[in-house]
Amino acid sequence: MQLTNRNKQVERKPMTFAEKMYLPSIFKGMGITFSHMFKKKPTINYPEQQRPFSAVFRGLHILNRDEEGRERCTACGLCALACPAEAITMEAAERQVGEEHLYREEKYAAKYEINMLRCIFCGLCEEACPKDAIYLSQTFAQANYDRKGFIYKKEDLLIPNPVTDPEGFAKAKGTIPQSK
C-alpha cells in the first residue's frame, strides 16, 4: 500500500560496452587531473611565505600601554560584558601608593585572561573599551598542543613597554621607530 503518489517507476536501460568498461569516465577524470597539474598552486609554503591579510583582519588581542609605559586597562569589565562567547575574565585591584608609574588610573586589572578556544574574534571587546586598552592585532593565534596554552594571561597580552623596549613597542603597534 502506497502512502503518497510521489514515487515514479525508473526505467533502467542496459549499459553499452564502453559504459561497462568505464573508459569515458576514466578519461574524463584523468583529463581533469592533468589540467590541474599545470595550473598555479593555490597553497603557499607557510613559514617562508606569508599570506597577505585584509586590513580589517582581527587577530590576537593586545593590551595597550600609553606613551609612558603605564597600562591603560582600568578593569571596568565592559570588554567582558560585550564578549558574546564569555571568553574574557578579569579581576580588579586598587593601585597602591608608589605604583603611579605602572597604572594610569586608580583601578587596574590584576588578573586578565582570554580563553582563545572560546573567542570568536568578533572585535566587540575592542569596541566596548572606553580607554582604548584592548585591540585586535594583525597577528594570528599560534597552534598549541594543550588547552592551557590557549588561555592567554595578562603577561602574554601586554604590549612591550615603550620606555624600556621602544623597538618592541613600535613593532607591536605596527609603526617604525624614529631614529635619533
mmCIF file of C-alpha atoms in Angstrom:
data_model
loop_
_atom_site.group_PDB
_atom_site.id
_atom_site.type_symbol
_atom_site.label_atom_id
_atom_site.label_comp_id
_atom_site.label_asym_id
_atom_site.label_seq_id
_atom_site.Cartn_x
_atom_site.Cartn_y
_atom_site.Cartn_z
ATOM 1 C CA MET A 1 0.000 0.000 0.000
ATOM 2 C CA GLN A 2 1.373 3.391 -1.016
ATOM 3 C CA LEU A 3 1.038 6.409 1.254
ATOM 4 C CA THR A 4 1.664 9.022 -1.444
ATOM 5 C CA ASN A 5 1.597 9.177 -5.215
ATOM 6 C CA ARG A 6 5.061 10.754 -5.468
ATOM 7 C CA ASN A 7 7.011 7.657 -6.389
ATOM 8 C CA LYS A 8 7.968 7.085 -10.015
ATOM 9 C CA GLN A 9 8.942 3.926 -11.760
ATOM 10 C CA VAL A 10 12.526 4.272 -13.049
ATOM 11 C CA GLU A 11 13.377 2.610 -16.293
ATOM 12 C CA ARG A 12 16.926 1.238 -16.440
ATOM 13 C CA LYS A 13 18.253 0.623 -19.907
ATOM 14 C CA PRO A 14 21.219 -1.707 -20.281
ATOM 15 C CA MET A 15 24.708 -0.138 -20.397
ATOM 16 C CA THR A 16 26.700 -0.144 -23.627
ATOM 17 C CA PHE A 17 30.069 -1.887 -23.895
ATOM 18 C CA ALA A 18 32.009 1.427 -23.473
ATOM 19 C CA GLU A 19 29.963 2.314 -20.413
ATOM 20 C CA LYS A 20 30.632 -1.098 -18.932
ATOM 21 C CA MET A 21 34.385 -0.520 -19.347
ATOM 22 C CA TYR A 22 34.029 2.926 -17.678
ATOM 23 C CA LEU A 23 36.539 4.304 -20.208
ATOM 24 C CA PRO A 24 34.787 7.640 -20.887
ATOM 25 C CA SER A 25 34.573 8.356 -17.177
ATOM 26 C CA ILE A 26 38.194 7.370 -16.582
ATOM 27 C CA PHE A 27 39.452 9.579 -19.431
ATOM 28 C CA LYS A 28 37.324 12.470 -18.247
ATOM 29 C CA GLY A 29 38.730 12.171 -14.706
ATOM 30 C CA MET A 30 42.306 11.881 -15.968
ATOM 31 C CA GLY A 31 41.790 14.979 -18.129
ATOM 32 C CA ILE A 32 40.689 16.971 -15.093
ATOM 33 C CA THR A 33 43.671 15.698 -13.089
ATOM 34 C CA PHE A 34 46.193 16.562 -15.793
ATOM 35 C CA SER A 35 44.691 20.011 -16.339
ATOM 36 C CA HIS A 36 45.271 20.806 -12.635
ATOM 37 C CA MET A 37 48.911 19.764 -12.833
ATOM 38 C CA PHE A 38 49.791 22.793 -14.946
ATOM 39 C CA LYS A 39 47.831 25.402 -13.010
ATOM 40 C CA LYS A 40 49.256 27.688 -10.337
ATOM 41 C CA LYS A 41 49.329 26.076 -6.898
ATOM 42 C CA PRO A 42 46.722 27.520 -4.527
ATOM 43 C CA THR A 43 48.829 26.710 -1.462
ATOM 44 C CA ILE A 44 51.751 28.663 -0.026
ATOM 45 C CA ASN A 45 54.871 27.476 1.782
ATOM 46 C CA TYR A 46 53.857 28.914 5.137
ATOM 47 C CA PRO A 47 56.961 29.617 7.169
ATOM 48 C CA GLU A 48 58.839 31.061 4.200
ATOM 49 C CA GLN A 49 55.853 32.847 2.632
ATOM 50 C CA GLN A 50 53.027 34.550 4.437
ATOM 51 C CA ARG A 51 49.636 35.277 3.007
ATOM 52 C CA PRO A 52 48.635 38.953 2.942
ATOM 53 C CA PHE A 53 45.730 39.651 5.256
ATOM 54 C CA SER A 54 42.903 42.096 4.803
ATOM 55 C CA ALA A 55 43.118 45.493 6.506
ATOM 56 C CA VAL A 56 40.148 44.545 8.678
ATOM 57 C CA PHE A 57 41.638 41.203 9.800
ATOM 58 C CA ARG A 58 41.153 40.575 13.525
ATOM 59 C CA GLY A 59 43.924 38.559 15.128
ATOM 60 C CA LEU A 60 45.323 38.151 18.614
ATOM 61 C CA HIS A 61 44.311 40.516 21.377
ATOM 62 C CA ILE A 62 46.771 43.090 22.697
ATOM 63 C CA LEU A 63 46.559 45.000 25.977
ATOM 64 C CA ASN A 64 47.738 48.509 25.225
ATOM 65 C CA ARG A 65 50.011 50.867 27.167
ATOM 66 C CA ASP A 66 50.302 54.640 26.991
ATOM 67 C CA GLU A 67 53.438 56.502 25.868
ATOM 68 C CA GLU A 68 54.868 56.433 29.409
ATOM 69 C CA GLY A 69 54.548 52.649 29.655
ATOM 70 C CA ARG A 70 51.555 52.576 32.025
ATOM 71 C CA GLU A 71 48.763 50.070 31.487
ATOM 72 C CA ARG A 72 45.594 51.556 30.035
ATOM 73 C CA CYS A 73 43.180 48.907 31.334
ATOM 74 C CA THR A 74 41.093 50.058 34.292
ATOM 75 C CA ALA A 75 39.284 46.726 34.783
ATOM 76 C CA CYS A 76 35.894 48.263 34.094
ATOM 77 C CA GLY A 77 34.661 44.945 32.736
ATOM 78 C CA LEU A 78 32.956 46.323 29.621
ATOM 79 C CA CYS A 79 35.004 44.087 27.340
ATOM 80 C CA ALA A 80 33.970 41.013 29.343
ATOM 81 C CA LEU A 81 30.326 42.098 29.215
ATOM 82 C CA ALA A 82 30.462 42.744 25.474
ATOM 83 C CA CYS A 83 32.049 39.375 24.695
ATOM 84 C CA PRO A 84 29.302 37.074 23.328
ATOM 85 C CA ALA A 85 31.454 33.973 23.896
ATOM 86 C CA GLU A 86 32.285 34.935 27.509
ATOM 87 C CA ALA A 87 35.966 34.377 26.781
ATOM 88 C CA ILE A 88 37.313 37.257 28.915
ATOM 89 C CA THR A 89 37.729 37.091 32.683
ATOM 90 C CA MET A 90 39.300 39.741 34.879
ATOM 91 C CA GLU A 91 39.818 40.762 38.471
ATOM 92 C CA ALA A 92 40.225 44.382 39.509
ATOM 93 C CA ALA A 93 42.625 45.739 42.119
ATOM 94 C CA GLU A 94 43.353 49.149 43.634
ATOM 95 C CA ARG A 95 46.545 50.968 42.731
ATOM 96 C CA GLN A 96 48.864 51.316 45.713
ATOM 97 C CA VAL A 97 50.963 54.330 46.606
ATOM 98 C CA GLY A 98 54.129 54.316 44.517
ATOM 99 C CA GLU A 99 52.573 52.426 41.574
ATOM 100 C CA GLU A 100 51.622 55.549 39.607
ATOM 101 C CA HIS A 101 54.294 54.712 37.018
ATOM 102 C CA LEU A 102 52.637 51.298 36.372
ATOM 103 C CA TYR A 103 48.918 52.110 36.045
ATOM 104 C CA ARG A 104 47.088 55.157 34.665
ATOM 105 C CA GLU A 105 44.005 55.016 36.874
ATOM 106 C CA GLU A 106 43.216 54.097 40.481
ATOM 107 C CA LYS A 107 41.909 50.684 39.398
ATOM 108 C CA TYR A 108 43.755 48.197 37.236
ATOM 109 C CA ALA A 109 43.343 44.617 36.070
ATOM 110 C CA ALA A 110 45.239 42.401 38.494
ATOM 111 C CA LYS A 111 44.157 39.329 36.514
ATOM 112 C CA TYR A 112 43.176 39.448 32.850
ATOM 113 C CA GLU A 113 42.666 36.262 30.828
ATOM 114 C CA ILE A 114 41.278 35.493 27.396
ATOM 115 C CA ASN A 115 40.336 31.942 26.508
ATOM 116 C CA MET A 116 41.212 31.725 22.809
ATOM 117 C CA LEU A 117 39.327 28.457 22.448
ATOM 118 C CA ARG A 118 36.116 30.347 23.162
ATOM 119 C CA CYS A 119 36.977 33.628 21.417
ATOM 120 C CA ILE A 120 35.238 34.190 18.083
ATOM 121 C CA PHE A 121 37.374 37.242 17.141
ATOM 122 C CA CYS A 122 34.309 39.445 16.734
ATOM 123 C CA GLY A 123 36.011 42.655 17.931
ATOM 124 C CA LEU A 124 33.238 43.657 20.330
ATOM 125 C CA CYS A 125 35.721 43.842 23.220
ATOM 126 C CA GLU A 126 37.758 46.364 21.239
ATOM 127 C CA GLU A 127 34.686 48.476 20.507
ATOM 128 C CA ALA A 128 33.428 48.373 24.105
ATOM 129 C CA CYS A 129 36.676 49.534 25.729
ATOM 130 C CA PRO A 130 36.422 53.234 26.699
ATOM 131 C CA LYS A 131 40.172 53.545 27.402
ATOM 132 C CA ASP A 132 41.433 52.011 24.126
ATOM 133 C CA ALA A 133 43.171 49.399 26.258
ATOM 134 C CA ILE A 134 42.479 46.322 24.139
ATOM 135 C CA TYR A 135 42.676 45.866 20.409
ATOM 136 C CA LEU A 136 42.914 43.003 17.973
ATOM 137 C CA SER A 137 46.237 42.914 16.146
ATOM 138 C CA GLN A 138 47.227 41.600 12.728
ATOM 139 C CA THR A 139 48.884 38.537 14.319
ATOM 140 C CA PHE A 140 47.029 35.242 14.190
ATOM 141 C CA ALA A 141 46.788 32.725 17.032
ATOM 142 C CA GLN A 142 49.543 30.154 17.211
ATOM 143 C CA ALA A 143 48.934 26.428 17.343
ATOM 144 C CA ASN A 144 49.361 24.631 20.622
ATOM 145 C CA TYR A 145 49.216 21.079 21.919
ATOM 146 C CA ASP A 146 47.336 21.573 25.184
ATOM 147 C CA ARG A 147 44.315 23.579 26.269
ATOM 148 C CA LYS A 148 46.218 25.590 28.876
ATOM 149 C CA GLY A 149 48.332 27.145 26.131
ATOM 150 C CA PHE A 150 45.244 28.798 24.661
ATOM 151 C CA ILE A 151 44.391 30.713 27.824
ATOM 152 C CA TYR A 152 46.320 33.949 27.423
ATOM 153 C CA LYS A 153 47.160 35.764 30.639
ATOM 154 C CA LYS A 154 47.825 39.453 31.143
ATOM 155 C CA GLU A 155 51.580 38.954 30.746
ATOM 156 C CA ASP A 156 51.038 37.321 27.348
ATOM 157 C CA LEU A 157 48.720 40.073 26.124
ATOM 158 C CA LEU A 158 50.563 43.214 27.294
ATOM 159 C CA ILE A 159 52.345 45.225 24.652
ATOM 160 C CA PRO A 160 56.077 45.855 25.370
ATOM 161 C CA ASN A 161 56.906 48.888 27.470
ATOM 162 C CA PRO A 162 57.779 51.884 25.225
ATOM 163 C CA VAL A 163 60.258 53.236 27.783
ATOM 164 C CA THR A 164 62.326 50.077 28.224
ATOM 165 C CA ASP A 165 61.713 48.469 24.781
ATOM 166 C CA PRO A 166 60.859 51.128 22.155
ATOM 167 C CA GLU A 167 61.578 48.802 19.207
ATOM 168 C CA GLY A 168 59.279 46.094 20.557
ATOM 169 C CA PHE A 169 56.594 48.680 21.289
ATOM 170 C CA ALA A 170 56.800 50.116 17.756
ATOM 171 C CA LYS A 171 56.735 46.625 16.239
ATOM 172 C CA ALA A 172 53.663 45.665 18.293
ATOM 173 C CA LYS A 173 51.894 48.892 17.312
ATOM 174 C CA GLY A 174 52.836 48.403 13.653
ATOM 175 C CA THR A 175 54.894 51.586 13.382
ATOM 176 C CA ILE A 176 58.580 52.068 12.611
ATOM 177 C CA PRO A 177 60.591 53.612 15.469
ATOM 178 C CA GLN A 178 62.037 57.044 14.870
ATOM 179 C CA SER A 179 65.822 57.073 14.555
ATOM 180 C CA LYS A 180 67.684 59.509 16.797
#
